[in-house]
Amino acid sequence: MLCFCTLNLHAQKVGLVLSGGGAKGLSHIGTLKALEENNIPVDYLTGTSMGGIVGALYAAGYSPAQIEKIALTTDFQDWVSGKYKSDYSFYFQKTAPNSSLITAKLSVDTALRMSFRSNLVNDIPLNFALLELLSQASATAKDNFDNLFIPYRCMVSDVFSQTSITVKNGSLAEAVRATMTVPLIYRPIKLDNKYVFDGGLYNNFPADVMQKEFKPDYIIGVSVSAKNYNEYPKNGDERLMNRLMMFMFLSKSDSTLIGKNGIYIEPDLKGYSASNFNPVAELIKLGYDATMREMDQIKKEVARRVSTKQLSDKRNNFNIRKPELVFNAVTVSGVNSQQKRYIERLFKRDKPTFDLNDIRQGYYKLVADETFETIYPRISYDPKSDGYTFEILAQPKKSLKLDVGGNISSRPISNVFLGVQYNYLNRKAYTFGADFYSGRFYESVQLNGRIDYPSRLPFFLAMEMTYNHFNYYNTSQIFIENPHPTYIEQNDRKIEIKAGIPLNRNTKITLGTSFINNGDHYSPTNTFNIGDVLDETIFNGLRSTLNFEQNSLNRKQYATRGRNFLFSFNYFTGRENYTPGNISRNSFVQTDIAANRTSRDWWNLKISDENYFFTKSQYTLGYLVEGVISNLPRFSNYYSSLLVAPAFYPLQDSRSLFLEKFRARTYVAGGLKNVYKFRRNLDLRVEGYLFLPYQQFEQDGFQEVKNRGTFNKIHYAGTAGLVYHTPLGPVSLSYNLYDDPIKRNGVLLHLGYLIYNKRSIE
């Protein structure tokens, strides 16, 4: 009898139960660390939501240290927030940046009925990350969760039947994706033809499942789902209501489910939110500390130990059996034959197999296409061929995207933006759009259409019609009336046809030709009285362009990471039509000014590079350098020459100011960008720039224009301010300094993006 009891004691089986709780479930990693450090065995695992994720990684053969390393990466933050790095966002398919603040995506069915897409977080990076992390373990276990490194169960909820489902086989990645599907946050997926959601809806602490499935001798239960509020909020609590969906899953766990042979651990996570995934290290430590406080009791009740070597050998023996991620095929379902061919061509076919990078690149090419309502990836393993198949479930829909935005500014440069985009996929992908800006300073209308061809080397054909109107007189005020306003008004129209190809994920080459019609109205003396007629210069012509562009910036304005490089060659040919106004005709200085028409031909070459190249702790250093070489001829007078000359726009509001000293037909310019991150979304930016023109245009007499001496003078500009990045867009307060006697000092406060459609000559 004594021998039997001793053998039974040493054969103790330990089950670990991990609750859901959103971001607070990251503390489960600390629990795993503490158990392994103290040689406490874990023979079975059940989990829900974040507990299901952490548990699945452990059951898949990852050590607590490896899981912690994954959670501390920026990639993990991108997965849970729905972001993915621009390295995989396929810049070739991106549209030009605009002032959009809010985007609403609608699906249009055959009856032309529209419906909003309800999920708040983009699951594209998360779906692929789970496949990458868990598919090999699932293949090793032959999709049987009992054959994993640790036998494992997770919980999902069938909302239609209002039941809790225990998942014990199938794709491990899909099971994990299902157990964390918070309604309205992530879109649901199908398991066994049932739409399922987060397991926390009906079983957030699956200790009962542990007892039923595995019947362990001892249970360690860890709950992180304690409520933050003990009393009903009075007068409404905005913070509570904003976290309503997450709060649904934070019911107190029933500690009695563990039974007599077990221990209940509840880390002290007061002050931590279920939706804030940033304090990873702090949450892990709190889980570790809570487990260590109970360690003496655990050791007293669990006599069995697993040495570090035993555990390491077991883990290595499991991991070494994982089949290498080599793909033999890519299959597509949910689309017609033409759409299937379009998708398959996005994946490389110049070799018999695919590696993970091939699959990743093809996947992110596909998700960059906004035509699809759903793109869900799966990986299956065939032991006969010892290879994987990458499966894509795609649901293309005629979709409509609505963009609303603009900016609100302390200067009169505020505007509203409205954008509409329609996508349709057949053998080729079709995109049609329209953008509208309206404000005192800037008005614009742009219509565009594009066809993407999914050949071995993808390419597109596009047509774009743009109208821009800039009124610099309306922006001359800062906070007080400017005694020297700028009397310049510019209109430009462009009809462009262009084609482009990608060179890699972040680089594209475009070739285009366009008809342009520019109309500039200006005062030659920078004065204006009621009844005066401004001078007018109209340029009608053709422009041919070759652009090499590379862009991996993390934001469309106020970036802190990545690079934006542009090499552009342009050739212009056309005719200048100059008509003097009454200010010029009545000038007592010169009276022989007359209308004229002159042919103009010139070329320019531009190189621009914005690069954030150094980051240490909270500090980021970047630079912007730019150079233009041109043989631009002098136009009829000083202002007409200046208005057509290339311009350097160093600061965020430079395009809203007419800066004479920052325009030249040939120049070099550059400066440094210093960014210090106070908090996650709050930056201090200090930037300084120099502009060195080569033979800058100079006014001679009344309206004559001449070239100033070679590299005669350097001009400067700088800014210092705070930028807060909200979910809608940036809020910035800055002091801007220009080397200009009129516009030298300015304070700018704005909400939104200061982005405009490019001019026809840019």
mmCIF file with all atom_site columns, N, CA, C and O in Angstrom, residues 24 120 159 178 238 244 254 275 315 463 467 475-476 479 500 561 683 762:
data_model
loop_
_atom_site.group_PDB
_atom_site.id
_atom_site.type_symbol
_atom_site.label_atom_id
_atom_site.label_alt_id
_atom_site.label_comp_id
_atom_site.label_asym_id
_atom_site.label_entity_id
_atom_site.label_seq_id
_atom_site.pdbx_PDB_ins_code
_atom_site.Cartn_x
_atom_site.Cartn_y
_atom_site.Cartn_z
_atom_site.occupancy
_atom_site.B_iso_or_equiv
_atom_site.pdbx_formal_charge
_atom_site.auth_seq_id
_atom_site.auth_comp_id
_atom_site.auth_asym_id
_atom_site.auth_atom_id
_atom_site.pdbx_PDB_model_num
ATOM 1  N N  . LYS A 1 24  ? -4.768  42.058 -20.196 1.00 0.00 ? 24  LYS A N  1
ATOM 2  C CA . LYS A 1 24  ? -4.320  41.610 -18.869 1.00 0.00 ? 24  LYS A CA 1
ATOM 3  C C  . LYS A 1 24  ? -3.894  40.145 -18.877 1.00 0.00 ? 24  LYS A C  1
ATOM 4  O O  . LYS A 1 24  ? -3.171  39.697 -17.993 1.00 0.00 ? 24  LYS A O  1
ATOM 5  N N  . LEU A 1 120 ? -13.834 46.508 -35.907 1.00 0.00 ? 120 LEU A N  1
ATOM 6  C CA . LEU A 1 120 ? -13.079 47.725 -35.617 1.00 0.00 ? 120 LEU A CA 1
ATOM 7  C C  . LEU A 1 120 ? -11.583 47.546 -35.830 1.00 0.00 ? 120 LEU A C  1
ATOM 8  O O  . LEU A 1 120 ? -10.886 48.506 -36.107 1.00 0.00 ? 120 LEU A O  1
ATOM 9  N N  . VAL A 1 159 ? -22.669 31.944 -30.909 1.00 0.00 ? 159 VAL A N  1
ATOM 10 C CA . VAL A 1 159 ? -23.638 32.947 -30.480 1.00 0.00 ? 159 VAL A CA 1
ATOM 11 C C  . VAL A 1 159 ? -25.052 32.549 -30.875 1.00 0.00 ? 159 VAL A C  1
ATOM 12 O O  . VAL A 1 159 ? -26.020 32.811 -30.152 1.00 0.00 ? 159 VAL A O  1
ATOM 13 N N  . ALA A 1 178 ? -10.202 31.936 -33.218 1.00 0.00 ? 178 ALA A N  1
ATOM 14 C CA . ALA A 1 178 ? -11.607 31.924 -32.828 1.00 0.00 ? 178 ALA A CA 1
ATOM 15 C C  . ALA A 1 178 ? -11.798 32.294 -31.363 1.00 0.00 ? 178 ALA A C  1
ATOM 16 O O  . ALA A 1 178 ? -12.726 33.024 -31.011 1.00 0.00 ? 178 ALA A O  1
ATOM 17 N N  . GLU A 1 238 ? -17.729 57.589 -18.628 1.00 0.00 ? 238 GLU A N  1
ATOM 18 C CA . GLU A 1 238 ? -17.352 57.537 -20.042 1.00 0.00 ? 238 GLU A CA 1
ATOM 19 C C  . GLU A 1 238 ? -16.313 56.449 -20.287 1.00 0.00 ? 238 GLU A C  1
ATOM 20 O O  . GLU A 1 238 ? -16.353 55.750 -21.286 1.00 0.00 ? 238 GLU A O  1
ATOM 21 N N  . LEU A 1 244 ? -17.013 49.058 -23.202 1.00 0.00 ? 244 LEU A N  1
ATOM 22 C CA . LEU A 1 244 ? -18.150 48.187 -22.940 1.00 0.00 ? 244 LEU A CA 1
ATOM 23 C C  . LEU A 1 244 ? -17.924 46.777 -23.453 1.00 0.00 ? 244 LEU A C  1
ATOM 24 O O  . LEU A 1 244 ? -18.160 45.794 -22.755 1.00 0.00 ? 244 LEU A O  1
ATOM 25 N N  . ASP A 1 254 ? -15.179 31.837 -11.213 1.00 0.00 ? 254 ASP A N  1
ATOM 26 C CA . ASP A 1 254 ? -15.642 31.024 -10.085 1.00 0.00 ? 254 ASP A CA 1
ATOM 27 C C  . ASP A 1 254 ? -14.489 30.147 -9.605  1.00 0.00 ? 254 ASP A C  1
ATOM 28 O O  . ASP A 1 254 ? -14.156 29.131 -10.216 1.00 0.00 ? 254 ASP A O  1
ATOM 29 N N  . SER A 1 275 ? -7.844  46.577 -22.704 1.00 0.00 ? 275 SER A N  1
ATOM 30 C CA . SER A 1 275 ? -7.639  46.975 -24.100 1.00 0.00 ? 275 SER A CA 1
ATOM 31 C C  . SER A 1 275 ? -6.291  47.630 -24.360 1.00 0.00 ? 275 SER A C  1
ATOM 32 O O  . SER A 1 275 ? -5.973  47.967 -25.495 1.00 0.00 ? 275 SER A O  1
ATOM 33 N N  . ARG A 1 315 ? 10.868  19.434 -24.974 1.00 0.00 ? 315 ARG A N  1
ATOM 34 C CA . ARG A 1 315 ? 10.501  20.510 -25.904 1.00 0.00 ? 315 ARG A CA 1
ATOM 35 C C  . ARG A 1 315 ? 11.292  20.388 -27.199 1.00 0.00 ? 315 ARG A C  1
ATOM 36 O O  . ARG A 1 315 ? 10.754  20.550 -28.296 1.00 0.00 ? 315 ARG A O  1
ATOM 37 N N  . MET A 1 463 ? -5.640  56.854 -65.197 1.00 0.00 ? 463 MET A N  1
ATOM 38 C CA . MET A 1 463 ? -5.947  58.169 -65.741 1.00 0.00 ? 463 MET A CA 1
ATOM 39 C C  . MET A 1 463 ? -6.405  59.051 -64.595 1.00 0.00 ? 463 MET A C  1
ATOM 40 O O  . MET A 1 463 ? -7.125  58.602 -63.698 1.00 0.00 ? 463 MET A O  1
ATOM 41 N N  . TYR A 1 467 ? -8.080  69.354 -60.683 1.00 0.00 ? 467 TYR A N  1
ATOM 42 C CA . TYR A 1 467 ? -8.216  70.819 -60.680 1.00 0.00 ? 467 TYR A CA 1
ATOM 43 C C  . TYR A 1 467 ? -7.817  71.321 -59.303 1.00 0.00 ? 467 TYR A C  1
ATOM 44 O O  . TYR A 1 467 ? -8.320  70.854 -58.283 1.00 0.00 ? 467 TYR A O  1
ATOM 45 N N  . THR A 1 475 ? -4.585  83.397 -46.977 1.00 0.00 ? 475 THR A N  1
ATOM 46 C CA . THR A 1 475 ? -3.774  82.764 -45.932 1.00 0.00 ? 475 THR A CA 1
ATOM 47 C C  . THR A 1 475 ? -2.732  83.711 -45.365 1.00 0.00 ? 475 THR A C  1
ATOM 48 O O  . THR A 1 475 ? -1.851  83.289 -44.622 1.00 0.00 ? 475 THR A O  1
ATOM 49 N N  . SER A 1 476 ? -2.794  84.969 -45.698 1.00 0.00 ? 476 SER A N  1
ATOM 50 C CA . SER A 1 476 ? -1.746  85.897 -45.280 1.00 0.00 ? 476 SER A CA 1
ATOM 51 C C  . SER A 1 476 ? -1.829  86.253 -43.810 1.00 0.00 ? 476 SER A C  1
ATOM 52 O O  . SER A 1 476 ? -0.893  86.789 -43.239 1.00 0.00 ? 476 SER A O  1
ATOM 53 N N  . PHE A 1 479 ? -2.196  85.540 -36.699 1.00 0.00 ? 479 PHE A N  1
ATOM 54 C CA . PHE A 1 479 ? -3.202  85.827 -35.685 1.00 0.00 ? 479 PHE A CA 1
ATOM 55 C C  . PHE A 1 479 ? -3.643  87.296 -35.759 1.00 0.00 ? 479 PHE A C  1
ATOM 56 O O  . PHE A 1 479 ? -4.639  87.679 -35.175 1.00 0.00 ? 479 PHE A O  1
ATOM 57 N N  . GLY A 1 500 ? 2.590   52.074 -64.341 1.00 0.00 ? 500 GLY A N  1
ATOM 58 C CA . GLY A 1 500 ? 3.594   51.830 -63.320 1.00 0.00 ? 500 GLY A CA 1
ATOM 59 C C  . GLY A 1 500 ? 3.820   50.356 -63.067 1.00 0.00 ? 500 GLY A C  1
ATOM 60 O O  . GLY A 1 500 ? 2.961   49.513 -63.349 1.00 0.00 ? 500 GLY A O  1
ATOM 61 N N  . ARG A 1 561 ? 9.231   56.926 -38.540 1.00 0.00 ? 561 ARG A N  1
ATOM 62 C CA . ARG A 1 561 ? 9.925   55.706 -38.938 1.00 0.00 ? 561 ARG A CA 1
ATOM 63 C C  . ARG A 1 561 ? 9.784   55.526 -40.439 1.00 0.00 ? 561 ARG A C  1
ATOM 64 O O  . ARG A 1 561 ? 8.770   55.879 -41.029 1.00 0.00 ? 561 ARG A O  1
ATOM 65 N N  . ASP A 1 683 ? 4.579   63.504 -29.351 1.00 0.00 ? 683 ASP A N  1
ATOM 66 C CA . ASP A 1 683 ? 5.943   63.744 -29.817 1.00 0.00 ? 683 ASP A CA 1
ATOM 67 C C  . ASP A 1 683 ? 6.296   65.222 -29.704 1.00 0.00 ? 683 ASP A C  1
ATOM 68 O O  . ASP A 1 683 ? 5.450   66.101 -29.926 1.00 0.00 ? 683 ASP A O  1
ATOM 69 N N  . GLU A 1 762 ? 4.382   69.859 -60.404 1.00 0.00 ? 762 GLU A N  1
ATOM 70 C CA . GLU A 1 762 ? 5.191   69.223 -59.359 1.00 0.00 ? 762 GLU A CA 1
ATOM 71 C C  . GLU A 1 762 ? 5.498   67.776 -59.736 1.00 0.00 ? 762 GLU A C  1
ATOM 72 O O  . GLU A 1 762 ? 4.648   67.045 -60.213 1.00 0.00 ? 762 GLU A O  1
#
